[in-house]
Short mmCIF file of C-alpha atoms in Angstrom, two decimals:
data_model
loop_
_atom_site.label_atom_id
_atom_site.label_comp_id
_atom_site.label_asym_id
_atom_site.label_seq_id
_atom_site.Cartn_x
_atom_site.Cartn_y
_atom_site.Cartn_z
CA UNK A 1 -2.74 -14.17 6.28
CA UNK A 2 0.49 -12.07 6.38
CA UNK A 3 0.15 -7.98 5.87
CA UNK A 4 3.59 -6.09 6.49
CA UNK A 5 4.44 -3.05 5.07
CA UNK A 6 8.12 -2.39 4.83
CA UNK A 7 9.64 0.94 4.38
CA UNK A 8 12.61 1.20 1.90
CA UNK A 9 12.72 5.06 1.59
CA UNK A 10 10.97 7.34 4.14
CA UNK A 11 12.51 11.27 2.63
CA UNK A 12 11.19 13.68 -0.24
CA UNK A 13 13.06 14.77 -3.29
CA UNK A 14 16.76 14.25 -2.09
CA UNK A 15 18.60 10.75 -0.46
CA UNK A 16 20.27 11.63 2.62
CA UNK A 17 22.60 9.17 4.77
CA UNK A 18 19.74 7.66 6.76
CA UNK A 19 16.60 8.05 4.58
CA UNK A 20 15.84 7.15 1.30
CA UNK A 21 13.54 8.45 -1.45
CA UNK A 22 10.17 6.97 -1.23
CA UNK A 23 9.77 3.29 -2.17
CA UNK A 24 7.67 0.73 0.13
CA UNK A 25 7.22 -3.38 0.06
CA UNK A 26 3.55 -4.44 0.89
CA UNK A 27 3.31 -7.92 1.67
CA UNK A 28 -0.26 -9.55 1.14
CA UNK A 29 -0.46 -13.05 1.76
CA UNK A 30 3.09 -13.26 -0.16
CA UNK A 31 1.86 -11.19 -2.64
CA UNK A 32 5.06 -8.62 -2.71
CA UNK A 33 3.68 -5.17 -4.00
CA UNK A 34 6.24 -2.83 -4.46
CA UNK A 35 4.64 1.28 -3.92
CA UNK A 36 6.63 3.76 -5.78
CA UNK A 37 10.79 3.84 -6.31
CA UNK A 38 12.88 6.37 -5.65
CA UNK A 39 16.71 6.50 -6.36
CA UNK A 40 18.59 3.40 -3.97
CA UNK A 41 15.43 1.04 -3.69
CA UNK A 42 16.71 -2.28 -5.28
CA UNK A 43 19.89 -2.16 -2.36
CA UNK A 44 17.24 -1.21 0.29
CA UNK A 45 15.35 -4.14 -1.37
CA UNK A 46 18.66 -6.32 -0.71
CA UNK A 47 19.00 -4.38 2.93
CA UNK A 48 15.91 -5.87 3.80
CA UNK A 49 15.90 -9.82 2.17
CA UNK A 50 13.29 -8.97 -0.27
CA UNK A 51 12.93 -11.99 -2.60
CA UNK A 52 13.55 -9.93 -5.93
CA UNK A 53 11.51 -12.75 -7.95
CA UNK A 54 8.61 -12.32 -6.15
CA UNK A 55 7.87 -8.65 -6.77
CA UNK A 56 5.36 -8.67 -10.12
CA UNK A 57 3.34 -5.42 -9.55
CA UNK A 58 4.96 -1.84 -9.46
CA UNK A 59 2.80 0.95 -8.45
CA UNK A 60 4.03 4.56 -8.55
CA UNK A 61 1.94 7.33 -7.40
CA UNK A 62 3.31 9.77 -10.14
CA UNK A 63 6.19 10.75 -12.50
CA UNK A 64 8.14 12.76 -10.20
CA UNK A 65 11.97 11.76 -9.89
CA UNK A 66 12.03 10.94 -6.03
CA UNK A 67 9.56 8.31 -7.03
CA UNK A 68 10.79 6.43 -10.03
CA UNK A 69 14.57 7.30 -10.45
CA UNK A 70 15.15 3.50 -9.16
CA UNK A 71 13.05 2.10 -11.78
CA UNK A 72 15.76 1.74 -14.51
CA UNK A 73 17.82 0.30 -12.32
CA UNK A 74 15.56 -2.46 -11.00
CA UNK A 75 14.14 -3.46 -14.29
CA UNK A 76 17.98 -3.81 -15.34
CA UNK A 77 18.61 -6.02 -12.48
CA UNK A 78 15.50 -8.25 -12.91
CA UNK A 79 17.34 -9.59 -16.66
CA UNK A 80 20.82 -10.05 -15.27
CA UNK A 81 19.04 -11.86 -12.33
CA UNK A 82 17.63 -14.43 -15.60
CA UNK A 83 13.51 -13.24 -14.35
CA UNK A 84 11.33 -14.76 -17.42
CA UNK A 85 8.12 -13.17 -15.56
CA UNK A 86 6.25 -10.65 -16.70
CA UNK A 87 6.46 -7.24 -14.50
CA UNK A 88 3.21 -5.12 -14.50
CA UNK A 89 3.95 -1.62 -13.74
CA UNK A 90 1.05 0.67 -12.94
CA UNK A 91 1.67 4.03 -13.29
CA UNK A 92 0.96 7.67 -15.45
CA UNK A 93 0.59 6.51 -19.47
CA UNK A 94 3.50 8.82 -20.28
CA UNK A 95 5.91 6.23 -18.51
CA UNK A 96 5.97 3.59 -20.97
CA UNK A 97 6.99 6.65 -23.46
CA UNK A 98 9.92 7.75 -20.94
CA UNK A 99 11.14 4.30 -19.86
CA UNK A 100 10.95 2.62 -23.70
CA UNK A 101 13.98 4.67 -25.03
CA UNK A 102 16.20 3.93 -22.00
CA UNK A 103 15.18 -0.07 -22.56
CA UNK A 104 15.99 -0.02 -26.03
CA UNK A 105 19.00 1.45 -25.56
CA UNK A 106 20.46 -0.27 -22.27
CA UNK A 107 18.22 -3.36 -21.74
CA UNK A 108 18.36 -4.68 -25.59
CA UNK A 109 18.11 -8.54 -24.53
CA UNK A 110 15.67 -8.19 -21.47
CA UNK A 111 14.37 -11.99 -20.70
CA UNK A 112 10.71 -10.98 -19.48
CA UNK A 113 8.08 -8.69 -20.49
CA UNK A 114 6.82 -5.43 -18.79
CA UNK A 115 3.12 -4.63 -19.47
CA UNK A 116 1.67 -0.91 -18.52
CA UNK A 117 -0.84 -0.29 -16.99
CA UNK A 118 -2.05 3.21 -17.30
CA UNK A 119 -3.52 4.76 -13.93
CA UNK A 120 -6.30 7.18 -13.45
CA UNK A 121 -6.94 9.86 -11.99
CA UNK A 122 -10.25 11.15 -12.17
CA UNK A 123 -12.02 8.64 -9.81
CA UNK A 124 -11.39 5.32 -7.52
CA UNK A 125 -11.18 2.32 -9.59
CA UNK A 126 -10.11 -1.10 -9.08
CA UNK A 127 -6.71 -1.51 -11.03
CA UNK A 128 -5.82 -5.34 -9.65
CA UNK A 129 -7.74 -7.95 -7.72
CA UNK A 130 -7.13 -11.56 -7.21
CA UNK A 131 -9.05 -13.97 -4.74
CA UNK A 132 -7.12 -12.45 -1.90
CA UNK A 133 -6.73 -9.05 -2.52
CA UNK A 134 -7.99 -5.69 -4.40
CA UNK A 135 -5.96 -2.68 -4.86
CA UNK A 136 -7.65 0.56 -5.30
CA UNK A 137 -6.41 3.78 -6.68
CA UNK A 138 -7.86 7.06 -6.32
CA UNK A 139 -7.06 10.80 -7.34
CA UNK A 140 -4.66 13.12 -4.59
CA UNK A 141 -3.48 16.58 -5.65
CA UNK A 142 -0.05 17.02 -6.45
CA UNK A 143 1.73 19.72 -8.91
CA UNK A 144 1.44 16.29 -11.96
CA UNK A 145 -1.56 13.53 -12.04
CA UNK A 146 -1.11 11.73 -8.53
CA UNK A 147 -2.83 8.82 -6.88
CA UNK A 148 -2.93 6.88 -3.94
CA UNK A 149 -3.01 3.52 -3.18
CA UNK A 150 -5.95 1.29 -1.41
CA UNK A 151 -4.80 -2.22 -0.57
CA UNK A 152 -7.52 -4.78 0.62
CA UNK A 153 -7.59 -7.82 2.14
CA UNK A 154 -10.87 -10.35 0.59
CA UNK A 155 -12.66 -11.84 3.75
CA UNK A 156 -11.29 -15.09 3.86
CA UNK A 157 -14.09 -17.94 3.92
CA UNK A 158 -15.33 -19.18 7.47
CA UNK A 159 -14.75 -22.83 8.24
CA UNK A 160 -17.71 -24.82 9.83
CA UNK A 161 -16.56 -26.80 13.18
CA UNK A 162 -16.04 -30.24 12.69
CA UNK A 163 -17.82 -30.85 16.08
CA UNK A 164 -21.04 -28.94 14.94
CA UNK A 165 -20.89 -31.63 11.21
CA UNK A 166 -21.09 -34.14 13.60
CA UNK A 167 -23.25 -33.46 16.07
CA UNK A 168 -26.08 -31.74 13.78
CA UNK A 169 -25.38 -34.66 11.00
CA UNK A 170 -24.94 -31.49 8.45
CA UNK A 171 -25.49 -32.15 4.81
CA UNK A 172 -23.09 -30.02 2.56
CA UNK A 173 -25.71 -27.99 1.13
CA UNK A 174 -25.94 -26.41 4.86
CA UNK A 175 -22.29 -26.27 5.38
CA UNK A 176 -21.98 -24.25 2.53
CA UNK A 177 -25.48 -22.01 3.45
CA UNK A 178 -23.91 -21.58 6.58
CA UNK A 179 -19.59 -20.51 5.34
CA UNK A 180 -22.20 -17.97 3.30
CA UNK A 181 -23.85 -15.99 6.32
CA UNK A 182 -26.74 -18.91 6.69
CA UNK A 183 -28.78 -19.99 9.66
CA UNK A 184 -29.19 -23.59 11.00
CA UNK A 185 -31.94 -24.43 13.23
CA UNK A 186 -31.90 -27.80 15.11
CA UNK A 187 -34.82 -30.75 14.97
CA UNK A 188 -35.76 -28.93 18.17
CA UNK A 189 -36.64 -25.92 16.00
CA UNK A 190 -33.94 -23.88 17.54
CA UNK A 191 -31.90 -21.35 15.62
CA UNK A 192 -28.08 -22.51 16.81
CA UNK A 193 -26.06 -19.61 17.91
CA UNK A 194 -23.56 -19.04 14.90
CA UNK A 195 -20.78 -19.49 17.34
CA UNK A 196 -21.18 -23.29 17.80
CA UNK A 197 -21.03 -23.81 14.44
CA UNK A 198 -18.51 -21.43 12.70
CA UNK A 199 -14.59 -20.94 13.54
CA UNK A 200 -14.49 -17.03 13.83
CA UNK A 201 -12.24 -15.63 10.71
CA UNK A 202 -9.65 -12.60 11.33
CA UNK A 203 -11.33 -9.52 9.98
CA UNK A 204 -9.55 -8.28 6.84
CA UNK A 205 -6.90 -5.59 6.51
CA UNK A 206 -6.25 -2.33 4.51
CA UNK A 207 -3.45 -0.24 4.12
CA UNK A 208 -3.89 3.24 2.27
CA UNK A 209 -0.69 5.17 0.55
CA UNK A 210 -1.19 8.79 0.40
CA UNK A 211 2.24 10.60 -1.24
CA UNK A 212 2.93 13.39 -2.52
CA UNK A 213 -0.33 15.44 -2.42
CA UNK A 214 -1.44 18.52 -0.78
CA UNK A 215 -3.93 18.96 2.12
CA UNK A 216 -6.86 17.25 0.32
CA UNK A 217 -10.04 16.42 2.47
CA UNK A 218 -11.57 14.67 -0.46
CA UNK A 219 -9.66 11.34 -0.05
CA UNK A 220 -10.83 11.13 3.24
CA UNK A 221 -13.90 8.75 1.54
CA UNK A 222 -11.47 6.66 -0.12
CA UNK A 223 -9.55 5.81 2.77
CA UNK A 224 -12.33 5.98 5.95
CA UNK A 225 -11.50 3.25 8.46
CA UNK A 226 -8.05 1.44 6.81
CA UNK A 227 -6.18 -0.39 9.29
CA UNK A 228 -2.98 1.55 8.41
CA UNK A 229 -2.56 5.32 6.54
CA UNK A 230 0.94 6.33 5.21
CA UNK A 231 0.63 9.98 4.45
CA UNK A 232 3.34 12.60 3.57
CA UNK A 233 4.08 14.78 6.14
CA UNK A 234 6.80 16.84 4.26
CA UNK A 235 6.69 20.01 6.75
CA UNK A 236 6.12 21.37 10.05
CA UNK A 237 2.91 23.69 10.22
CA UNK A 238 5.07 26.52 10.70
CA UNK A 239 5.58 25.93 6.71
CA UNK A 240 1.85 25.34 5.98
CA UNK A 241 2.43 28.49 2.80
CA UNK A 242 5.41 26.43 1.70
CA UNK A 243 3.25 22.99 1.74
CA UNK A 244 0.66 24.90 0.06
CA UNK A 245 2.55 26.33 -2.94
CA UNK A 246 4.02 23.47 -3.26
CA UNK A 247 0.96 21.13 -3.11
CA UNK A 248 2.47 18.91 0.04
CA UNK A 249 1.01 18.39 3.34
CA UNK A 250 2.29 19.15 6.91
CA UNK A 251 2.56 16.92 9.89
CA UNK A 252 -0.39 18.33 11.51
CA UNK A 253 -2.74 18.36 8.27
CA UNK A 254 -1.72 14.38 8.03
CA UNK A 255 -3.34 13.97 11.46
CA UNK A 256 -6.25 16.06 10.81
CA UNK A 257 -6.99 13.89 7.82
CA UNK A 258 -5.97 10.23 9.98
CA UNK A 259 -8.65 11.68 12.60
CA UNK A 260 -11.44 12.58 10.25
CA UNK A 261 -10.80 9.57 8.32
CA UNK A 262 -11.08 7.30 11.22
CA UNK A 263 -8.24 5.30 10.82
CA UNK A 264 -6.63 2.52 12.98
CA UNK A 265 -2.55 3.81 12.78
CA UNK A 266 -1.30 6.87 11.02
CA UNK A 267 2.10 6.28 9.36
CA UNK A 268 3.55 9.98 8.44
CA UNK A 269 6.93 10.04 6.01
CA UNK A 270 8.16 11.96 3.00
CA UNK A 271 10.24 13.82 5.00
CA UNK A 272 11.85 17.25 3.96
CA UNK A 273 15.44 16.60 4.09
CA UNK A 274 15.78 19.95 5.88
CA UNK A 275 14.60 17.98 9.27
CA UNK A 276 17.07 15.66 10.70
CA UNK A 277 15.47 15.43 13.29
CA UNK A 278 11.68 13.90 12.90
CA UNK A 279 10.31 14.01 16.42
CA UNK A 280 8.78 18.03 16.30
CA UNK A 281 6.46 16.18 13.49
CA UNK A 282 5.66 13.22 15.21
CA UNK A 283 4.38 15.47 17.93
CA UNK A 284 2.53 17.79 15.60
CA UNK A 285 0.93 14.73 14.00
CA UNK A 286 0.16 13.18 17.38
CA UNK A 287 -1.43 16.49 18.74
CA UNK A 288 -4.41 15.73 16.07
CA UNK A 289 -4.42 12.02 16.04
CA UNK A 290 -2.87 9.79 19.08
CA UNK A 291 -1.85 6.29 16.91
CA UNK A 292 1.28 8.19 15.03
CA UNK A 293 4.60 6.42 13.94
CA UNK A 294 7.24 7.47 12.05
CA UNK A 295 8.37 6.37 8.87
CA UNK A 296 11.85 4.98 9.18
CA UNK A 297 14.09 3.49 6.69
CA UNK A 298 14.31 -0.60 7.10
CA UNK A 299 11.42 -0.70 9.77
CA UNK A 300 8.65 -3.27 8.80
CA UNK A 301 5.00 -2.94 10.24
CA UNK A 302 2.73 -5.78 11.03
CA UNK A 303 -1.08 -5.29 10.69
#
């Protein structure tokens, strides 16, 4: 199953030359997710190839302008570009109140429907799920209502070896006692080793989004273990009174949290635009948590 997480927008609050406002592409078994979207992410959407058609699910963390001043935009395209689909958009319920007038007054004849899903933001809760995947949300603390993102990968089904049908003359009320966890045991009375009979399955991924919020140990639950953490790493440490009064995180709290939460890769961005150069908090990160990697405009990670 494919899982690749492309970055469209890696910087906070202003677009600089290189670096974008927030917006991300999460591909799930071609299920294109797109997470938040700043100002410039339909032509970083076009930078990278992104099938437009294929994106049906906006999430955005919250209703501040670095991530959702692309929105108009995007929805504008998707009519001239003739989409008939519907476009769910998950996000604060005082969006559908901001975005309606600006419809209704530039997007008159729009060919599809946009449904709203309101977010929130007192617990985790399941807000989609299909037979491949779940996504999660679940409260951060930000200066508005903010929440991150928990995308899940379903176990896929083992297969039973063809060789093992064969040679144990299974019935298909075993095959499927065994694709659920079962035991077989032989005429012999042996308990087979699960190994003969079942084709081992890839064990299934998770990436977490964690932007904008403040240092906030109580998401470390909702994200313990994920294959792959973006979180906002807006300052150096030497700022921690700035990232506290204005409820973002520094490089070093984002690898405190990746290292308590046990995850696999710790993916820092949301970048204050005063840094041009990232490396001083890709070594503050690292100093707390060794599996760091930058955020960076058009780069695409694998899981």
């Amino acid at each position: 199953m494919s899982f690749s997480l492309t970055i469209l927008g890696s910087n906070s609050a202003l677009p600089t030359s290189d670096r974008y406002p927030t917006a991300q592409i999460l591909n799930v078994s071609e299920r294109f997710f797109l997470i938040d979207c700043g100002e410039g992410t339909q032509m970083q959407l076009r930078r990278n190839k992104v099938n437009f058609s294929k994106i049906n699910h906006i999430f955005l963390s919250h209703l501040h302008g670095d991530h959702v001043f692309g929105l108009m935009g995007l929805i504008s395209t998707f009519g001239l570009l003739g989409r008939t689909r519907k476009l769910t958009i998950h996000a604060h319920a005082d969006l559908k109140e901001l975005l309606n007038p600006q419809l209704k007054y530039f997007c008159q004849d729009l060919p599809y429907n946009i449904e709203y899903k309101d977010l929130s933001y007192d617990e985790k809760v399941i807000i989609y799920e299909d037979k491949k995947v779940k996504v999660e949300s679940f409260p951060l603390a930000h200066r508005v209502p903010t929440c991150g993102f928990l995308f899940s990968e379903k176990a896929k089904e083992p297969n039973v070896r063809k060789e093992a049908i064969f040679k144990y003359n299974l019935e298909v009320r075993e095959i499927v006692a065994l694709k659920n966890g079962g035991q077989f045991t032989d005429d012999n009375g042996r308990v087979v080793p699960e190994e003969e009979l079942i084709i081992p399955v890839p064990r299934p991924k998770s990436y977490a989004f964690c932007s904008d919020t403040k240092y906030f140990r109580r998401l470390i639950p909702n994200i313990t273990g994920v294959d792959l953490l973006y979180h906002e790493a807006t300052f150096l440490h030497e700022l921690k009174n700035l990232a506290k009064s204005s409820m973002h995180t520094t490089a070093k709290q984002a690898g405190v949290i990746a290292r308590d939460a046990n995850v696999g890769k710790l993916l820092i961005g949301h970048f204050s635009s005063r840094y041009k150069d990232l490396d001083p908090l890709y070594r503050e990160a690292k100093a707390e948590f060794s599996n760091v990697i930058l955020a960076k405009d058009n780069q695409t990670f694998t899981l």
